[in-house]
Structure formats: structure tokens, C-alpha cells
mmCIF file of C-alpha atoms in Angstrom:
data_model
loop_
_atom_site.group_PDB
_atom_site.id
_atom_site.type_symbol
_atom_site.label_atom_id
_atom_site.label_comp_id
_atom_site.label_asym_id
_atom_site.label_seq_id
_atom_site.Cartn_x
_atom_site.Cartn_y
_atom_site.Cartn_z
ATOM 1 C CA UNK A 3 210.404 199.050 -6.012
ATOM 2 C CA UNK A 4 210.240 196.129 -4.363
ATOM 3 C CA UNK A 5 212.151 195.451 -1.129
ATOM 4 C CA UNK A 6 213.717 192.115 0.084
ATOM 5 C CA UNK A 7 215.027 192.793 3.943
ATOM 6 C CA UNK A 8 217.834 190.255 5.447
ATOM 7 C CA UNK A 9 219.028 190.007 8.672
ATOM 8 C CA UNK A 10 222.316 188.237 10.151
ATOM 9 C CA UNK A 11 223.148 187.597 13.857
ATOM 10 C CA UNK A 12 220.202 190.135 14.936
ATOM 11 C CA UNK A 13 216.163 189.835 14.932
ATOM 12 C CA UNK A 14 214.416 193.093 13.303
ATOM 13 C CA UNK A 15 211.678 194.237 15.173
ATOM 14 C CA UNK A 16 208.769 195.774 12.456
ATOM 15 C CA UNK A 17 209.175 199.428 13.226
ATOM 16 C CA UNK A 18 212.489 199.267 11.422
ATOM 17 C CA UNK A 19 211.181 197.513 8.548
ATOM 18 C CA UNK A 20 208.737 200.271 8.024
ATOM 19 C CA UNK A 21 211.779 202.768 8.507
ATOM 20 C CA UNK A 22 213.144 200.726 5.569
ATOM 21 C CA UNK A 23 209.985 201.577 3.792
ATOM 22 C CA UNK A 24 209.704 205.094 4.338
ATOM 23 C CA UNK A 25 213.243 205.807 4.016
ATOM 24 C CA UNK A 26 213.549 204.019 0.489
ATOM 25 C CA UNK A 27 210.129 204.933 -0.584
ATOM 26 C CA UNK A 28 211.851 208.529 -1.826
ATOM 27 C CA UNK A 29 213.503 206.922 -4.275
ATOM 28 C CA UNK A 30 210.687 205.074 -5.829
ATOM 29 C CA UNK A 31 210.845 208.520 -8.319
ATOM 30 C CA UNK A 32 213.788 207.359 -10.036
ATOM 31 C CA UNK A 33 213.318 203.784 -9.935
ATOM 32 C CA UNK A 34 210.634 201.942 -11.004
ATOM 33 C CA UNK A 35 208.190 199.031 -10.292
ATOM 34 C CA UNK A 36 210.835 196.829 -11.640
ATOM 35 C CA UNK A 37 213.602 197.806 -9.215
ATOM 36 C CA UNK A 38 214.883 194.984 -6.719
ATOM 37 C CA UNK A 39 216.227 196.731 -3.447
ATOM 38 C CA UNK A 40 218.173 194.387 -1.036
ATOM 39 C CA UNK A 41 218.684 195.580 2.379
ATOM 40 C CA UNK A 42 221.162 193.376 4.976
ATOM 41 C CA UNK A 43 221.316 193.915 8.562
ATOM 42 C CA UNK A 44 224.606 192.617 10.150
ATOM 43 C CA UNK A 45 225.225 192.913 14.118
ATOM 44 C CA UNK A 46 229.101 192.538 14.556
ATOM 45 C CA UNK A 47 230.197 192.918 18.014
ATOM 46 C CA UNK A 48 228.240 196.677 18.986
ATOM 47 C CA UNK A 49 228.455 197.694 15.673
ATOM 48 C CA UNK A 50 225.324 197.330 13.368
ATOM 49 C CA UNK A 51 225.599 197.592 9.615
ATOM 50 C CA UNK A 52 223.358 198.296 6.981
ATOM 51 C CA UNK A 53 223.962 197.511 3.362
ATOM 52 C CA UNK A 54 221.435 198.615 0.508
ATOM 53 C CA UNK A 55 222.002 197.482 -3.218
ATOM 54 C CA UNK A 56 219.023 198.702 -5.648
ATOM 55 C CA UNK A 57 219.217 196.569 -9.018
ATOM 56 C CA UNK A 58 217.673 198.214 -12.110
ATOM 57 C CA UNK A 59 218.070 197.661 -15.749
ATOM 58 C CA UNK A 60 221.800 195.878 -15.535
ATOM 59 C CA UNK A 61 222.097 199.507 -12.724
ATOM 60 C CA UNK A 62 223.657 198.693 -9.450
ATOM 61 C CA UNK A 63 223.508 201.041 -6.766
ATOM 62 C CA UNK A 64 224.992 200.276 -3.187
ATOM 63 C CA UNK A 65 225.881 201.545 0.057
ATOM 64 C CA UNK A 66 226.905 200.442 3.282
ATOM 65 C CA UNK A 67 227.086 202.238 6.503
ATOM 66 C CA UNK A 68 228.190 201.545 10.292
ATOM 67 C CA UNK A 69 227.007 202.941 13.488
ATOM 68 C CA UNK A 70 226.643 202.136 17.230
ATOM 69 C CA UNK A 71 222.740 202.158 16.417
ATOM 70 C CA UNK A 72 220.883 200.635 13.026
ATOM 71 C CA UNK A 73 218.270 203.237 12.492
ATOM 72 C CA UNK A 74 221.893 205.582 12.490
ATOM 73 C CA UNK A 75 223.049 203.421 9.860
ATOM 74 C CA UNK A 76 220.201 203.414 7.527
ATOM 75 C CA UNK A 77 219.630 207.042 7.737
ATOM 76 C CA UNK A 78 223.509 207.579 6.677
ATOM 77 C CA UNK A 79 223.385 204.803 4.027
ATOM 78 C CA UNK A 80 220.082 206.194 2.268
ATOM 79 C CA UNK A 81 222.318 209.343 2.311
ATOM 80 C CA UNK A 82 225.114 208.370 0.634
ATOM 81 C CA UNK A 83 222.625 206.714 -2.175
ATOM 82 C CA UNK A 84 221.858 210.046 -2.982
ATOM 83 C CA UNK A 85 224.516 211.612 -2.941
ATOM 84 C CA UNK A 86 225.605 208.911 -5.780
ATOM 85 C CA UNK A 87 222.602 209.799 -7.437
ATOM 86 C CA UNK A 88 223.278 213.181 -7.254
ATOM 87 C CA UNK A 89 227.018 212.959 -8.048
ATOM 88 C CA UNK A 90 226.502 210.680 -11.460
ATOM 89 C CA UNK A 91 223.142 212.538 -12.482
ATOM 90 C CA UNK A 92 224.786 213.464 -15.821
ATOM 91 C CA UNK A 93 225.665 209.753 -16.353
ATOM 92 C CA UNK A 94 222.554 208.362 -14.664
ATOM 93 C CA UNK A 95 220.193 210.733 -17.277
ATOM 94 C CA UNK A 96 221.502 208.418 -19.511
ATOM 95 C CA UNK A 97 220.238 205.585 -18.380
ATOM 96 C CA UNK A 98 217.071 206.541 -16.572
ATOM 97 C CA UNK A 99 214.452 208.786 -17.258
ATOM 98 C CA UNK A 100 215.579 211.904 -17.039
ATOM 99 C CA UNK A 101 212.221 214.112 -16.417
ATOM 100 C CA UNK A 102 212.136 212.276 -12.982
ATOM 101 C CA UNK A 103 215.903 212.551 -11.956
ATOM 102 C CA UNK A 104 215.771 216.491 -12.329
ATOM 103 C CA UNK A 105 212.242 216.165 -10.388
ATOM 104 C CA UNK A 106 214.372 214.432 -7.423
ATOM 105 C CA UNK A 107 217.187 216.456 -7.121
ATOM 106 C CA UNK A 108 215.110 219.321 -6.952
ATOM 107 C CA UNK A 109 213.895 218.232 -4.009
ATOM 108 C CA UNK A 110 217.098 216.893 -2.450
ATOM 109 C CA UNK A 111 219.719 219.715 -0.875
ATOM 110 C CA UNK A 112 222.074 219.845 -3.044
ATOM 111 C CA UNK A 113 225.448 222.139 -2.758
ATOM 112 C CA UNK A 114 227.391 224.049 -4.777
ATOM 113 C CA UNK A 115 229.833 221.272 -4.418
ATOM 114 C CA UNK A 116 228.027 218.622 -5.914
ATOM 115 C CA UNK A 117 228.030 221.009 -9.057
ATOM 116 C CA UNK A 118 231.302 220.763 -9.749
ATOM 117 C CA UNK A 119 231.684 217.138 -9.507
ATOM 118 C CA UNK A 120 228.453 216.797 -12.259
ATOM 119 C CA UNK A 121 230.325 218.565 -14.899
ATOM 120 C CA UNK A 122 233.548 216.509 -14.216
ATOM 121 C CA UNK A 123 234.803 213.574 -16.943
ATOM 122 C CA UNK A 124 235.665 210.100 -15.784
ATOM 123 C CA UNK A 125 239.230 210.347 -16.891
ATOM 124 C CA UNK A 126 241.302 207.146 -17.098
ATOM 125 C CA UNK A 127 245.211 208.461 -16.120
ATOM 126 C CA UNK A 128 246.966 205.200 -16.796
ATOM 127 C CA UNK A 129 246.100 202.054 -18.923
ATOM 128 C CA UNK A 130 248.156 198.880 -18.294
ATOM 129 C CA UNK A 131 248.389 195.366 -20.427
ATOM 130 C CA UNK A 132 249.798 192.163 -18.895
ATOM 131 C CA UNK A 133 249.242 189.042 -19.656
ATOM 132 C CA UNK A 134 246.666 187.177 -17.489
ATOM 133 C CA UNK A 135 247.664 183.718 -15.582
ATOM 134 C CA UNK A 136 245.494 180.597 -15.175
ATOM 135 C CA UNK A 137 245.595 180.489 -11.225
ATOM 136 C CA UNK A 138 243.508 179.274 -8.673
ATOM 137 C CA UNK A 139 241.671 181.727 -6.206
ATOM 138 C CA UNK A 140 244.303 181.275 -3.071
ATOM 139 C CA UNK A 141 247.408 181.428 -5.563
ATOM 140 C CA UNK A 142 245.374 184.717 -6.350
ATOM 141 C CA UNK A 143 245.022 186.269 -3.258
ATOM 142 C CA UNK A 144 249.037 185.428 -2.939
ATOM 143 C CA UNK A 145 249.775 187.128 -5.624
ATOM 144 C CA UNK A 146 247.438 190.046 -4.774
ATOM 145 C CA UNK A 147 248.395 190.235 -1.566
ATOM 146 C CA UNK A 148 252.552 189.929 -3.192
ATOM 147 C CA UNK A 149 251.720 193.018 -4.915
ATOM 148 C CA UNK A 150 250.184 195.296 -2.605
ATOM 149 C CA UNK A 151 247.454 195.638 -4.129
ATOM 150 C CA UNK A 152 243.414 195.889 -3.816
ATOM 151 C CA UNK A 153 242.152 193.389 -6.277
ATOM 152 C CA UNK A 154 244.112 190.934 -8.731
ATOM 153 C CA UNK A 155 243.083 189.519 -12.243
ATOM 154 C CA UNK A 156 243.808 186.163 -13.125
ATOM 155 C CA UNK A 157 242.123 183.458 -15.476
ATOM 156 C CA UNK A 158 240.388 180.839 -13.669
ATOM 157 C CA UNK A 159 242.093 177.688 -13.709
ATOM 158 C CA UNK A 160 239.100 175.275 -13.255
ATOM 159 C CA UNK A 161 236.587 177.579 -15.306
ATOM 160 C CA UNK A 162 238.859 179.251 -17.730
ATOM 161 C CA UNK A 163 237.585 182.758 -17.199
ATOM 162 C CA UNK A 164 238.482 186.066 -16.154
ATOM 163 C CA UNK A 165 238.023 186.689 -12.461
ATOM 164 C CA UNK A 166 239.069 189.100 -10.043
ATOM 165 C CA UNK A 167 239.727 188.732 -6.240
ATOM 166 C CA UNK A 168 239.418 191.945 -3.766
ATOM 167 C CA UNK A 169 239.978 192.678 -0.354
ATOM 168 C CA UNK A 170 237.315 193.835 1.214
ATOM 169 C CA UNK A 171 237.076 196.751 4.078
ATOM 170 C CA UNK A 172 236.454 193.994 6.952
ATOM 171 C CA UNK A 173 240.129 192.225 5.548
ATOM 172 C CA UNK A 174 237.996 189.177 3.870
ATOM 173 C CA UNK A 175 238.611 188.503 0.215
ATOM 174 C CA UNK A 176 235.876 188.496 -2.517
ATOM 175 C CA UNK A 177 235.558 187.047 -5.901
ATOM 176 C CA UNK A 178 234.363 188.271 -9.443
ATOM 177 C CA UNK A 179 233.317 185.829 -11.550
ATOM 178 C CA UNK A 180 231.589 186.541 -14.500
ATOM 179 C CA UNK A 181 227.838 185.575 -15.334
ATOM 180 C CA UNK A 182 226.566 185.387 -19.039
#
């Protein structure tokens, strides 16, 4: 797997990049030599954040975590990576070799309760149609933000595609745009 570190509004001393190593290094089982981990260290104020997205075969796989201390954060966002792992592994068999998944989890601690969320079915409660607006991204947001809700589709009116604009946890916006 190969590992691109970033850093924003701090300087990383070595010994964490290592820890970066180390700590991804367990997952190098399930992904392989063609896997593209990103890794961004943000200093905010006295809070330190670390966000991990491992690309893989169209895969995405991210996390993000925040402590007081960044060594904290990377140890609770490699964490949660596997608990996705472990949580989708029915899904993820799919798509990955599966001889090496079952060879991972068998070395991760894994619960009873992680069991019974395997053996669950993505079930889709409510479908909706509507028809989708040319907007801009700001009349998008507006409208978003009009509705209460999360994220808003809307055709691009410059581009002419389908995009989608989110709010984010920090109260920032996003945008979707599609890529062919």
C-alpha cells in the first residue's frame, strides 16, 4: 500500500510518520500493492485531526477522528477502519479477496455484536422521484439549507450534470460532481 502523508497548519515530526506506517501496515493483508492510502493532519485550534482514505479498485474507505493529541487520533481512526471492515465483511468478500479478509478478522477482536450487523441487509425504507433543477451551487445550498436537509441534488447549471452539495460536520459545504 502505498502511503501519501499531508499536513495543514502543523509540522510532523518523523516518529509519527512511522506511527502512520506501523499502524496502517496491518492492513496491507487486505489491500494490496496497488492501494493508495491518504493520510491528512489538520491542527484546528487544540484539536488535531486525522483523516485516512484508502483507494482500491473504484473501493473507498475513510475515517476521520479528533483528539486533544494526534497519535490519539490516529489510533481511534485506524480503529474505526476496521471496524468498517469488519462491519461490511460480507459485502467487502465481494470485492476483495476473500481468503485474506477471514485471515484479518481472525486476528482482529471482534464481538458478538459485530455478528449481528454482518448478517444484516442494506434495506432501502423509502424511495423518492422529483424532478431535478438546473441551479447553481449557492442557489443549492439555499435550497438545501430551505429544506432542512443534509445534502441537495440539483443539475449543474454551467456543466449540465448531476451534483450534490452536503454539509459537512465542521458547518462547511461540499460538492459532488461527477468524474467519467
Amino acid at each position: 500500500m502505498k502511503i501519501a502523508i499531508t499536513s495543514r497548519k502543523v509540522n510532523l515530526r518523523d516518529n509519527f510518520k512511522e506511527r502512520v506506517e506501523k499502524k496502517l501496515s496491518k492492513f496491507n493483508r487486505i489491500f494490496g500493492e496497488d492501494a493508495q492510502a491518504n493520510v491528512t493532519v489538520t491542527l484546528e485550534k487544540n484539536r488535531q485531526t486525522v483523516e485516512v482514505t484508502i483507494r482500491q479498485n473504484g473501493m473507498v474507505y475513510r475515517a476521520e477522528q479528533t483528539a486533544e493529541e494526534m497519535n490519539d487520533a490516529l489510533d481511534a481512526v485506524v480503529d474505526v477502519l476496521g471496524r468498517q471492515i469488519r462491519k461490511n465483511k460480507c459485502r467487502l468478500e465481494k470485492k476483495m479477496r476473500a481468503a485474506v479478509l477471514d485471515d484479518f478478522l481472525a486476528h482482529e477482536d471482534v464481538s458478538d455484536e459485530t455478528d449481528d450487523v454482518e448478517e444484516q441487509e442494506y434495506q432501502v425504507v423509502r424511495s423518492k422521484r422529483f424532478p431535478v433543477k438546473p441551479l447553481d451551487v449557492e442557489e443549492a445550498i439555499l435550497q438545501m439549507n430551505m429544506v432542512g436537509h443534509q445534502f441537495y441534488m440539483y443539475r449543474n447549471a454551467e456543466t449540465g450534470e448531476i451534483n450534490v452539495v452536503y454539509r459537512r460536520k465542521d458547518g462547511t459545504y461540499g460538492l459532488l460532481e461527477p468524474e467519467v
